[in-house]
Short mmCIF file of C-alpha atoms in Angstrom, two decimals:
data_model
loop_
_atom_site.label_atom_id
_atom_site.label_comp_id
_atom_site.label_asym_id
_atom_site.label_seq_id
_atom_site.Cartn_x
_atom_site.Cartn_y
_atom_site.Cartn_z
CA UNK A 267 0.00 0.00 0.00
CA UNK A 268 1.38 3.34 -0.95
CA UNK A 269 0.04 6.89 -0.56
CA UNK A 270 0.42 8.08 -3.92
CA UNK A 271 1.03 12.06 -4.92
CA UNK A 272 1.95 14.28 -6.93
CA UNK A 273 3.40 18.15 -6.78
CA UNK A 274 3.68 20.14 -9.94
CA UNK A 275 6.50 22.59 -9.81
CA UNK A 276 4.87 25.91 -10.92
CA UNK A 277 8.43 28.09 -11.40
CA UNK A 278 9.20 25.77 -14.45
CA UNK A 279 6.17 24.95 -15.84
CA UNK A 280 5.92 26.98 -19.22
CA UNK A 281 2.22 26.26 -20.05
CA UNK A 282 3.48 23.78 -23.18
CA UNK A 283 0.43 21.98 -22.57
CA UNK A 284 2.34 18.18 -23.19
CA UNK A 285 0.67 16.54 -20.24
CA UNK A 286 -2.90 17.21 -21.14
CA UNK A 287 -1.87 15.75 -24.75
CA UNK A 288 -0.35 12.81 -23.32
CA UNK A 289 -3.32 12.70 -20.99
CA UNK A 290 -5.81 12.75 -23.28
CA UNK A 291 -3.93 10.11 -25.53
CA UNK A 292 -2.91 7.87 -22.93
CA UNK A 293 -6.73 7.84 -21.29
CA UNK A 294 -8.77 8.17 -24.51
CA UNK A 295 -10.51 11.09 -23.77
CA UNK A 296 -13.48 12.09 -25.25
CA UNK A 297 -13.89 15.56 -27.45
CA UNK A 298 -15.17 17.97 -25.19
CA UNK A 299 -13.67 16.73 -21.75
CA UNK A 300 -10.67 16.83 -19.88
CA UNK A 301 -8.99 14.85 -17.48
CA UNK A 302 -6.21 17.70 -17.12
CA UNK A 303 -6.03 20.84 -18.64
CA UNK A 304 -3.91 24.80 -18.27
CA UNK A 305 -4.79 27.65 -16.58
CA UNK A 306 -3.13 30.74 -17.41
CA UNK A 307 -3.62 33.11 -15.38
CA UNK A 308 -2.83 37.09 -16.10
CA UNK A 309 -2.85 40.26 -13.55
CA UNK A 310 -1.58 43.61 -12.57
CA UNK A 311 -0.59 46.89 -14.01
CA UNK A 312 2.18 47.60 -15.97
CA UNK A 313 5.18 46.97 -15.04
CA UNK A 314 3.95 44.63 -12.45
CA UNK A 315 2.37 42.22 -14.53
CA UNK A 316 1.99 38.17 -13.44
CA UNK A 317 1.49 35.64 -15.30
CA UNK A 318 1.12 31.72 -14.10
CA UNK A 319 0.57 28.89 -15.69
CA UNK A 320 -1.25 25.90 -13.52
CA UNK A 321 -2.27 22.61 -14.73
CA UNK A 322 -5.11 21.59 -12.80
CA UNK A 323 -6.84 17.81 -12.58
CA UNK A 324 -8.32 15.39 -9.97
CA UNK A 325 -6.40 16.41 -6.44
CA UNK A 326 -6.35 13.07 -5.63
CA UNK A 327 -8.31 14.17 -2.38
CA UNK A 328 -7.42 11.99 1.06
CA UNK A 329 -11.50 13.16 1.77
CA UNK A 330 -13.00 12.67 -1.37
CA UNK A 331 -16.41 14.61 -1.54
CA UNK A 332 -17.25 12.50 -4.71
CA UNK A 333 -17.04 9.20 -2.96
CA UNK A 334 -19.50 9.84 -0.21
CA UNK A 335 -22.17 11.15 -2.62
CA UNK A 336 -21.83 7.90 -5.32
CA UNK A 337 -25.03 5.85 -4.69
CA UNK A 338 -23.59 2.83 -6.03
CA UNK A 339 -20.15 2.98 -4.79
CA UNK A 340 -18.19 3.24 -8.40
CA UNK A 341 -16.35 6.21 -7.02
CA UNK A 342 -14.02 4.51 -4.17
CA UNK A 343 -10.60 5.09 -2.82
CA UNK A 344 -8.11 2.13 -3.61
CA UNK A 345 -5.75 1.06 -0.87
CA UNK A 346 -3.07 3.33 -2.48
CA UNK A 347 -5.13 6.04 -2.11
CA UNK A 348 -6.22 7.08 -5.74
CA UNK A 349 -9.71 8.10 -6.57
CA UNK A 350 -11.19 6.00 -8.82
CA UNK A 351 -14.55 5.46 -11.08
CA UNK A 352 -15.38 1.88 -11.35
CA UNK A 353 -16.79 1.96 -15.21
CA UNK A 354 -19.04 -1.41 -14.39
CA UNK A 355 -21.05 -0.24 -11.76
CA UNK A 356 -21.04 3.85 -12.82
CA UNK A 357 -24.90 4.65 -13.58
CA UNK A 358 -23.14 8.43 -14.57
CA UNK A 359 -25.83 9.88 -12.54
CA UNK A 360 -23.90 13.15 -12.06
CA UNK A 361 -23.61 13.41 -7.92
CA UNK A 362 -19.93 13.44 -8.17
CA UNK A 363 -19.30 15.71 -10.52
CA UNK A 364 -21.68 17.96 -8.83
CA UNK A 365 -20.20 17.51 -5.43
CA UNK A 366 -16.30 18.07 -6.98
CA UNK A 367 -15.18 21.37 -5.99
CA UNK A 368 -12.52 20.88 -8.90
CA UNK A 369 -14.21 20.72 -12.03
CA UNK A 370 -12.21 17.25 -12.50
CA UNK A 371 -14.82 14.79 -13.49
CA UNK A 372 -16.97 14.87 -16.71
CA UNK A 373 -19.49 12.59 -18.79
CA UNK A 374 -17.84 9.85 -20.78
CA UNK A 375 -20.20 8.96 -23.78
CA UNK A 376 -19.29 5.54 -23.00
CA UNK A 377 -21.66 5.75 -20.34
CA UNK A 378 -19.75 6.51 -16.39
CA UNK A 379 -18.32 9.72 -15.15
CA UNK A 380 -14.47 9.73 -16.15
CA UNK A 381 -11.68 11.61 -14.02
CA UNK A 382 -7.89 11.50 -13.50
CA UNK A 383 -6.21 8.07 -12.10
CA UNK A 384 -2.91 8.60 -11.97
CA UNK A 385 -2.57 6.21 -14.81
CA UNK A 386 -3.52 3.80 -12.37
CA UNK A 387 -3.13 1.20 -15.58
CA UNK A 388 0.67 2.72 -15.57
CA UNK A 389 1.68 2.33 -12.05
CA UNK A 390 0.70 -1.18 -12.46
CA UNK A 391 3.50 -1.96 -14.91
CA UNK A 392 5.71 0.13 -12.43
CA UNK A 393 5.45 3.63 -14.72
CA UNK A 394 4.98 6.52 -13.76
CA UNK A 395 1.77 8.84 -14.65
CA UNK A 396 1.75 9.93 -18.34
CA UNK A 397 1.84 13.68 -17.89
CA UNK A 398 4.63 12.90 -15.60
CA UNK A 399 6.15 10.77 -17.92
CA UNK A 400 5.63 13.62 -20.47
CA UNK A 401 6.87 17.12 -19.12
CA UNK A 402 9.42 18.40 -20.97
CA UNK A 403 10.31 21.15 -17.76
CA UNK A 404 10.20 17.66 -15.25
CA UNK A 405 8.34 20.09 -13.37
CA UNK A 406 5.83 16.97 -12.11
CA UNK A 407 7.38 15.03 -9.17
CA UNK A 408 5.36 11.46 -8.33
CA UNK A 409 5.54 9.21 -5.84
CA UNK A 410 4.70 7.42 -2.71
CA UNK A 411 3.80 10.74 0.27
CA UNK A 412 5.10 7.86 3.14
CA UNK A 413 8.50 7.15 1.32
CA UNK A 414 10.98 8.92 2.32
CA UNK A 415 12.53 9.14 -0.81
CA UNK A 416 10.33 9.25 -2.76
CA UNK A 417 10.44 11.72 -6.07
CA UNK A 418 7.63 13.46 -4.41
CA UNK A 419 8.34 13.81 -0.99
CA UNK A 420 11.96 14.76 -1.93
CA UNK A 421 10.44 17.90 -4.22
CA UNK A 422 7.99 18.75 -1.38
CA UNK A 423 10.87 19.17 0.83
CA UNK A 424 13.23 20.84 -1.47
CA UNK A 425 9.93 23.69 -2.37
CA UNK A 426 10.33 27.01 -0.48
CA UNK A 427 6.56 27.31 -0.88
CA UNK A 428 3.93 23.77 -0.73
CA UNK A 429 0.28 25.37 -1.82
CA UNK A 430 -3.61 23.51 -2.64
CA UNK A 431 -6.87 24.60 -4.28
CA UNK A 432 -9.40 25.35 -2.10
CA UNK A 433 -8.55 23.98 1.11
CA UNK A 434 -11.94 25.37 2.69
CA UNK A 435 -13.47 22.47 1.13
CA UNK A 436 -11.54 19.99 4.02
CA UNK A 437 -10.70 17.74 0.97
CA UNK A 438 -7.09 17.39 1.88
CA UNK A 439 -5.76 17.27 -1.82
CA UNK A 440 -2.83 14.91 -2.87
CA UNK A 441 -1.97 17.05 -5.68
CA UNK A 442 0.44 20.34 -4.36
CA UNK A 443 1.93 22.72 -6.10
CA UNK A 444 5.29 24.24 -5.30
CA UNK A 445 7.15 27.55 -5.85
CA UNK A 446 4.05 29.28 -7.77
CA UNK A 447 5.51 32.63 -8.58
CA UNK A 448 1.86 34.45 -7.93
CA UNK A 449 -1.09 33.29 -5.88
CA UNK A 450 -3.98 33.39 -7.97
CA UNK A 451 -6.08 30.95 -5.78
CA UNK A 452 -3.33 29.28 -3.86
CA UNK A 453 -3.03 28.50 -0.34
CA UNK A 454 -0.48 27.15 2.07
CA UNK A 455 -3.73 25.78 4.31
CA UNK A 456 -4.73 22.06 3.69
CA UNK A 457 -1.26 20.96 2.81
CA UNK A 458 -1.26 17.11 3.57
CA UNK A 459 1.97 16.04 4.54
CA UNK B 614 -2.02 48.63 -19.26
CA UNK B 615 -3.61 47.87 -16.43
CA UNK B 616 -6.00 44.42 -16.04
CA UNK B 617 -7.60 42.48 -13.70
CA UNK B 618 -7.17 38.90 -14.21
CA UNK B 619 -7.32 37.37 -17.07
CA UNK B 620 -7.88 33.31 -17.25
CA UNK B 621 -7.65 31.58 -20.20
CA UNK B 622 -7.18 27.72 -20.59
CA UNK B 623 -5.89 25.25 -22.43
CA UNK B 624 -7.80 22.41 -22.90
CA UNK B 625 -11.71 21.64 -22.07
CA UNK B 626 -12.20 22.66 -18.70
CA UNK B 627 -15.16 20.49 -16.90
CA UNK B 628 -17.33 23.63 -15.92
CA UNK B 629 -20.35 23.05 -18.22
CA UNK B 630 -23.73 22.21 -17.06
CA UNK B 631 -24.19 18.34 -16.14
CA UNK B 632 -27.58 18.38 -15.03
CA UNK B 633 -29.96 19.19 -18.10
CA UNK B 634 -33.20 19.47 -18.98
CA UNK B 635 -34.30 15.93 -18.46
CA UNK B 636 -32.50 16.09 -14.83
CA UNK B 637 -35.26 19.24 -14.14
CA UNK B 638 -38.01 17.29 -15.31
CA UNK B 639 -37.14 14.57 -13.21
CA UNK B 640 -37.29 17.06 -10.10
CA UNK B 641 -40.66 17.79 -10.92
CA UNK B 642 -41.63 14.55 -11.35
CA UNK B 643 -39.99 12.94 -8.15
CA UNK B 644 -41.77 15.75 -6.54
CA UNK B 645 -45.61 15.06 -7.69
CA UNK B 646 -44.37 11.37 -7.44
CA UNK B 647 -43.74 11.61 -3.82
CA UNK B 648 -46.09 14.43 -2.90
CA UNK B 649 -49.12 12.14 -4.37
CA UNK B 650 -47.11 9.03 -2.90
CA UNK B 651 -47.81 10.83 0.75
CA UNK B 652 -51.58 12.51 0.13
CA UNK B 653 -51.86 8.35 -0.44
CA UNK B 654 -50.37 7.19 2.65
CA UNK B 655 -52.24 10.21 4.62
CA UNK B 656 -55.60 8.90 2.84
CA UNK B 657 -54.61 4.89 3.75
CA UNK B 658 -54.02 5.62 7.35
CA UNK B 659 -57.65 7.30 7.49
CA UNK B 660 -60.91 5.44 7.59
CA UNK B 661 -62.69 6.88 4.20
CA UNK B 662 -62.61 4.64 1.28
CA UNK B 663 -59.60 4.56 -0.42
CA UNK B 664 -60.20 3.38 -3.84
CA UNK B 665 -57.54 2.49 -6.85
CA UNK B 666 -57.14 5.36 -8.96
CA UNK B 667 -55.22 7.59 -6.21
CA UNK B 668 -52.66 4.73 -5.11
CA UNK B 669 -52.50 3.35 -9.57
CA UNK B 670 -51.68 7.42 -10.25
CA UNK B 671 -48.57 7.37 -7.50
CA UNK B 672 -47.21 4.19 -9.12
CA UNK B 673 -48.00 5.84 -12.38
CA UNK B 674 -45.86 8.95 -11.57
CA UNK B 675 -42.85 6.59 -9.71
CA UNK B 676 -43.07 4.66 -13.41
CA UNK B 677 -42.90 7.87 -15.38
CA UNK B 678 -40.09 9.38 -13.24
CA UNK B 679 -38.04 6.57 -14.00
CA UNK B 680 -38.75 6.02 -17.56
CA UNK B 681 -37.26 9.51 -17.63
CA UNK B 682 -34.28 8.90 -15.76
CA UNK B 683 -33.75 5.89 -17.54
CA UNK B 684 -34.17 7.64 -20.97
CA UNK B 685 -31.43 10.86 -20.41
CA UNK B 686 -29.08 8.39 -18.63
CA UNK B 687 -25.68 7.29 -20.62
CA UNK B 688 -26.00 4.21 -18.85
CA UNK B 689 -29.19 3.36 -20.34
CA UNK B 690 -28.58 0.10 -21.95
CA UNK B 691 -25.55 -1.30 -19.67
CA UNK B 692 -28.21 -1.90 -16.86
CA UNK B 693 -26.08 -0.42 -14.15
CA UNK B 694 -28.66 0.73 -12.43
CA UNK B 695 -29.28 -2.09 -10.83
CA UNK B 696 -26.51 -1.55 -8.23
CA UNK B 697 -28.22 1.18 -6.73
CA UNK B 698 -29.93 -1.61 -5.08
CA UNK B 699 -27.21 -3.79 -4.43
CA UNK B 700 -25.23 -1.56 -2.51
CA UNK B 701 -25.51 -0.22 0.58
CA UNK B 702 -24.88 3.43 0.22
CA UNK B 703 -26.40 5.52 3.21
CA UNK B 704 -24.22 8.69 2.37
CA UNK B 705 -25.82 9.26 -0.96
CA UNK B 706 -28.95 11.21 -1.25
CA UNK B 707 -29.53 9.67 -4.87
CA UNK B 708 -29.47 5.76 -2.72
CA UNK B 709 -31.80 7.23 -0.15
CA UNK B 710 -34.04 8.39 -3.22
CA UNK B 711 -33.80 4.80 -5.06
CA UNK B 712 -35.07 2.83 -2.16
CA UNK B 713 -37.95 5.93 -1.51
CA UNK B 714 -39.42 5.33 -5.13
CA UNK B 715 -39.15 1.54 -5.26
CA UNK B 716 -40.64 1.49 -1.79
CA UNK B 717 -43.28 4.02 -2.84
CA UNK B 718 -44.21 2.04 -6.11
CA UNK B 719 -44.50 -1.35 -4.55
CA UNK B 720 -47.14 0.20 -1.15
CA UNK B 721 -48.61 1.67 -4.16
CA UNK B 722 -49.20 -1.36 -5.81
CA UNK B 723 -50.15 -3.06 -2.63
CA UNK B 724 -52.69 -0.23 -1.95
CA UNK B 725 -54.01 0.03 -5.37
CA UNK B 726 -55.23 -3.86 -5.66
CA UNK B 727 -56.07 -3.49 -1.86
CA UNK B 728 -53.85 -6.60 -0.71
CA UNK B 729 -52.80 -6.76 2.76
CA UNK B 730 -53.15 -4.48 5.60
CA UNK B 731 -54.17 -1.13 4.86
CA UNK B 732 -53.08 0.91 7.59
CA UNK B 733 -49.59 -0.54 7.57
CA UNK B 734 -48.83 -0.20 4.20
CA UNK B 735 -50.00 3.85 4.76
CA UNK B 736 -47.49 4.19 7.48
CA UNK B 737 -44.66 2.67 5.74
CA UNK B 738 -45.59 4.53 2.36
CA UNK B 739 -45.82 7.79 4.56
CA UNK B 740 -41.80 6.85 5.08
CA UNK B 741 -40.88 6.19 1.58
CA UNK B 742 -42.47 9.21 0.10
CA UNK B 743 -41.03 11.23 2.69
CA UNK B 744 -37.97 9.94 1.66
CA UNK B 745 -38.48 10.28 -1.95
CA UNK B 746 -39.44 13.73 -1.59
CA UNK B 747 -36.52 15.14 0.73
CA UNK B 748 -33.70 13.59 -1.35
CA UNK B 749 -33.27 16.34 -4.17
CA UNK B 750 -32.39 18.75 -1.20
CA UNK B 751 -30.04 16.15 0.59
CA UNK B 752 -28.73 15.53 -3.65
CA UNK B 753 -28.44 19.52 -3.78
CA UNK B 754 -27.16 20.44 -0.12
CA UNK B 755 -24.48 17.38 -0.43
CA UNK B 756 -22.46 20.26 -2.52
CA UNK B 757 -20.80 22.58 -0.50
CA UNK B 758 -18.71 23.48 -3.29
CA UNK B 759 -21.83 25.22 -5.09
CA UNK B 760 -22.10 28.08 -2.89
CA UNK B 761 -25.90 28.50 -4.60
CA UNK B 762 -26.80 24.48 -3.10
CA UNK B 763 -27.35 25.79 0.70
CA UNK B 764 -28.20 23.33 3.80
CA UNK B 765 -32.10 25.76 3.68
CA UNK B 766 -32.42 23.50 0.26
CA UNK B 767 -33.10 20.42 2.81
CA UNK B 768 -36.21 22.18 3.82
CA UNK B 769 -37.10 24.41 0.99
CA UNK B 770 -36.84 21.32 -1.82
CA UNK B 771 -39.02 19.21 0.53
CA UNK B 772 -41.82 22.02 1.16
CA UNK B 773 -41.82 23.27 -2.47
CA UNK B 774 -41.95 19.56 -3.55
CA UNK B 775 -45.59 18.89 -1.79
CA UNK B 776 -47.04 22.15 -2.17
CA UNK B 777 -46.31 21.22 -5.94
CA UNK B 778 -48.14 17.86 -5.77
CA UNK B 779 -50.72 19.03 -3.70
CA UNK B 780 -51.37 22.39 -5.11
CA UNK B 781 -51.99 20.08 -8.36
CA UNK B 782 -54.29 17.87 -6.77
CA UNK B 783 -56.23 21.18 -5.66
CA UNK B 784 -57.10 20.99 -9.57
CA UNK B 785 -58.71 18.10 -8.80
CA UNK B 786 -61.13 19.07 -6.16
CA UNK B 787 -59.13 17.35 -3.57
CA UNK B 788 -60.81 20.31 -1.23
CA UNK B 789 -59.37 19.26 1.86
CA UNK B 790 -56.02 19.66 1.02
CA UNK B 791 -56.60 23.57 1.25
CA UNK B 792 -55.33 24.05 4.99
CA UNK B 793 -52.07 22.02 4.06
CA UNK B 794 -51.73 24.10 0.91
CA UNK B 795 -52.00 27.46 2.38
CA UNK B 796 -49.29 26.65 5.41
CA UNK B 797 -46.95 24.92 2.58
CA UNK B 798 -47.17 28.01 0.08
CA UNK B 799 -46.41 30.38 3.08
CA UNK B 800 -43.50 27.83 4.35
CA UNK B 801 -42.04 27.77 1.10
CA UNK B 802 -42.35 31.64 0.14
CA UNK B 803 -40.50 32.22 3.78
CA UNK B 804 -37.66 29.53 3.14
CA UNK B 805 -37.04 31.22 0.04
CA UNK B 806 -37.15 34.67 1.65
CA UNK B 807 -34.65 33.08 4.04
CA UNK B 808 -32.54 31.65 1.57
CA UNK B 809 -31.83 34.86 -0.36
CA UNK B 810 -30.73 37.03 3.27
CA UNK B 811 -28.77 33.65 3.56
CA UNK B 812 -26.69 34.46 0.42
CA UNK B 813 -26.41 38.01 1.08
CA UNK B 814 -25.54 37.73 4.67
CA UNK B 815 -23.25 34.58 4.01
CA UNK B 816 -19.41 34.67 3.00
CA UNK B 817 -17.79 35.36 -0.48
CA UNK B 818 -18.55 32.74 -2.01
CA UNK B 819 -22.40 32.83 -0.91
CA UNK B 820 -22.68 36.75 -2.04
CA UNK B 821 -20.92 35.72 -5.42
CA UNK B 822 -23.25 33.14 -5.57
CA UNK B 823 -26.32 35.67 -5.14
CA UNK B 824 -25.14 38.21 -7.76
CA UNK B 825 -24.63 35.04 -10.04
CA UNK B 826 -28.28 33.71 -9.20
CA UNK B 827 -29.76 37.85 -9.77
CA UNK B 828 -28.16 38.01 -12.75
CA UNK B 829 -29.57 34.56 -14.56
CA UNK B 830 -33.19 34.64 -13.06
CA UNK B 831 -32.86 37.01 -10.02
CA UNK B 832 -36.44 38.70 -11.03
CA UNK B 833 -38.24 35.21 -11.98
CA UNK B 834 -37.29 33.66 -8.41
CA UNK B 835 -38.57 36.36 -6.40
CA UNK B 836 -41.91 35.81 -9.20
CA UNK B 837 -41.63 32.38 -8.11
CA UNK B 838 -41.84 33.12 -4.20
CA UNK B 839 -44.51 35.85 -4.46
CA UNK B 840 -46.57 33.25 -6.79
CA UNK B 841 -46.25 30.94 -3.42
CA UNK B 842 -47.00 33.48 -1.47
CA UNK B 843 -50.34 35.08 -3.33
CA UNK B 844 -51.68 31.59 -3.51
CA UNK B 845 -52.57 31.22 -0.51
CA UNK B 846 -54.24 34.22 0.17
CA UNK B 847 -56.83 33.04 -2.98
CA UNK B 848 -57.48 29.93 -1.35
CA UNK B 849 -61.11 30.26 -0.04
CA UNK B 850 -62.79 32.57 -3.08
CA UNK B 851 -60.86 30.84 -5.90
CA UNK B 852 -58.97 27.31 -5.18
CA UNK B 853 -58.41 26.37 -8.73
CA UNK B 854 -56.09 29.86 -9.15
CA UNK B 855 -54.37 29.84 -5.77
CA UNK B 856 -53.65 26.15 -6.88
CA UNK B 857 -52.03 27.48 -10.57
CA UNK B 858 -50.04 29.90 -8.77
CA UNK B 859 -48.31 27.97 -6.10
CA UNK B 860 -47.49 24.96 -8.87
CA UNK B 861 -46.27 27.95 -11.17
CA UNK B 862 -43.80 29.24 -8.40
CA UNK B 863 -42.98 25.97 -6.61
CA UNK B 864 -41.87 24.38 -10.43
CA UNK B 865 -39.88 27.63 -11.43
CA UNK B 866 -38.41 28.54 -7.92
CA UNK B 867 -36.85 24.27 -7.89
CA UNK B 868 -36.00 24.48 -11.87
CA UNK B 869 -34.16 27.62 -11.02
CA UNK B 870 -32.29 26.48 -8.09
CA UNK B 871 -31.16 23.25 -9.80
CA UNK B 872 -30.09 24.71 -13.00
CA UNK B 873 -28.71 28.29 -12.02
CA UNK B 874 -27.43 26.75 -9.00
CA UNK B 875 -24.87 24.61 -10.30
CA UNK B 876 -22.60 27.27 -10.30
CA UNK B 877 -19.33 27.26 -8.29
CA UNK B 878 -17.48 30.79 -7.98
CA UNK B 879 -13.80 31.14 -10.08
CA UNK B 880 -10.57 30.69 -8.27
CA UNK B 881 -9.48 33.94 -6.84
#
């Protein structure tokens, strides 16, 4: 059993958009939905202007609001700690994309409610994540949160700043970023360690 | 150059409506599904003659409701649905409302052909429809991140929900459903009132949520409350109107809080 997480370096991401690419062909991901996409964001007056790019997906929540609210229990936790969307017993009802405060789940036409996995089907074979796999910046760092040494951990330690999305939400998200050069919607609260 | 903060993405971004039209009607109908589901069970547990049509119409309405769901799901033909009732999933409003409409379609059934005891199958029907009609507000209310989906909607769906079914039946002559009508139009016009000083007394995120719900139908949800309001106040002289007007502003006030409220602020 691990405790799988991720932490996206935001001072070297440059917003080349490779992971949601590889994302999308790695997962099969229908037109119209996104299992990972960029947000750049823009502010200020001239000459302090910021700019930030973020890629945002799943956080990989340790409380899940989309678990509790799945009436058929196809949205579980697995014992490594990734959310996941059983595809058999999905009726694609819509209760966890409603209850997501990340935008992270969508509609597959194939009939269930699709969302990041951290290429579950990849860590199997012992690879890493595709967008990991991917960035051309390595500014994604994977890896098991209770290993010491872990790619992860080590990045989370080596960050001057460790920040989540909306950690009034009390979803505890798995996903950090690290050394964003401007806020826009960041917070050092809700950090899981 | 100055600018406030400009977003722009790359790649779909998930923030679309996933509810649609066939999720409002489905609102409605669980509504005047469970709302006649109860008038049954309060009619079963009394001593007048029951009769099938009331109890058939309830199963009717549970059977409609889900040939709707059924129809707008994606899932429709992998049968999935059937898990709902082979799991055991007491922290989902959506489980909750599974069992309450299968348990309100088979008392109904019972009822209807008049098999087995009468009284019982009232009391337990009184519990399913209850159920069935207070889980769109435990569905909603589940959503903290949807500033617009409050905790009030755990009353407010419930109360709007049979003053909708019984305000229809009121078009039916079912005169002594008048009283009920009158205290459920005022409940419901006062839980809304309450739910608006909510949002504008709440946080950020519940005052962005107000402007947002203003600017998409701002005017035709305070329409809807007065509507709920005025009805009951044409109860005696005209029954038939009072009954139009608290339907009209029960249906719009729901269909406006499901669709508009989906919303969830932007990051800041």
């Amino acid at each position: 059993m691990a405790r799988y997480a991720m932490a996206i370096d935001l001072s070297s991401c440059v917003g080349c958009a490779a992971c949601a690419v590889a994302c999308k062909l790695e997962n099969e991901v229908p037109p119209g939905a996104s299992r990972l996409w960029i947000r750049l964001e823009e502010s200020g007056t001239f000459p302090d202007l910021a700019m930030q790019y973020r890629p945002e997906q799943c956080m990989q929540c340790a409380d899940p609001p989309c678990v509790g609210v799945c009436p058929t229990g196809a949205s579980h936790v697995n014992d490594d700690g990734i959310v996941l969307v059983d595809a058999e017993t999905c009726i694609a009802c819509g209760a966890c994309i409603a209850a997501c405060p990340y935008g992270a789940r969508y509609f597959d036409e194939r009939g269930f409610v699709g969302k990041c996995t951290f290429c579950e089907h990849r860590l199997a074979e012992g690879r890493v994540p595709a967008c990991v796999e991917t960035c051309p910046t390595l500014c994604r760092s994977f890896g098991d949160l209770d290993d010491a040494n872990s790619d992860v951990s080590r990045a989370i330690r080596a960050a001057h700043r460790v920040e989540v999305l909306k950690p009034e939400q009390g979803t505890h998200p798995k996903l950090v970023y690290l050394d964003a050069p401007a806020r826009f919607g960041l917070t050092r609260e809700g950090v899981l360690r | 150059m100055t600018s406030d903060a400009v977003t722009t993405f790359y790649g779909a971004v998930n923030d679309g409506a996933f509810w649609h039209w066939p999720t409002l009607v489905h609102f409605f109908l669980v509504a005047l599904a469970g709302g006649v589901a109860l008038l049954v069970a309060y009619r079963a547990l009394g001593r007048d003659r029951l009769g099938w049509r009331l109890p058939a119409l309830s199963v009717g309405l549970v059977a409609l409701d889900m040939v709707v769901l059924w129809a707008e799901s994606l899932a429709r033909w992998r049968l999935t649905h059937v898990y709902l009732f082979l799991s055991i999933r007491p922290a989902s409003a959506i489980w909750w409302g599974a069992w309450g409409l299968a348990g309100s379609a088979v008392l109904g059934l019972l009822l209807a052909f008049g098999w087995g005891p009468r009284r019982l199958w009232g009391a337990l029907l009184a519990v399913t429809s209850t159920m069935a009609l207070l889980y769109p507000g435990l569905a909603l209310a589940a959503n903290s991140a949807r500033p617009l989906w409050t905790p009030l909607l755990l009353a407010f769906m419930p109360v709007t929900g049979l003053l909708l079914a019984w305000g229809l039946a009121l078009l039916f002559r079912q005169s002594d459903l008048r009283p009920a009508v009158g205290v459920l139009g005022l409940a419901g016009a006062l839980l809304g009132g309450l739910y608006l000083v909510g949002l504008a007394t709440g946080g950020l995120a519940a005052r962005e949520g107000l402007a947002h719900l203003w600017h998409e139908g701002g005017t035709l949800f305070v329409a809807a409350l007065a509507a709920m309001l005025l009805g009951p106040a044409l109860l005696r002289r005209y029954p038939a109107v009072a009954g139009v007007l608290v339907v009209s502003g029960a249906v719009l006030a729901r269909t406006l809080l499901v669709e508009i409220g989906a919303f969830m602020p932007p990051l800041s």
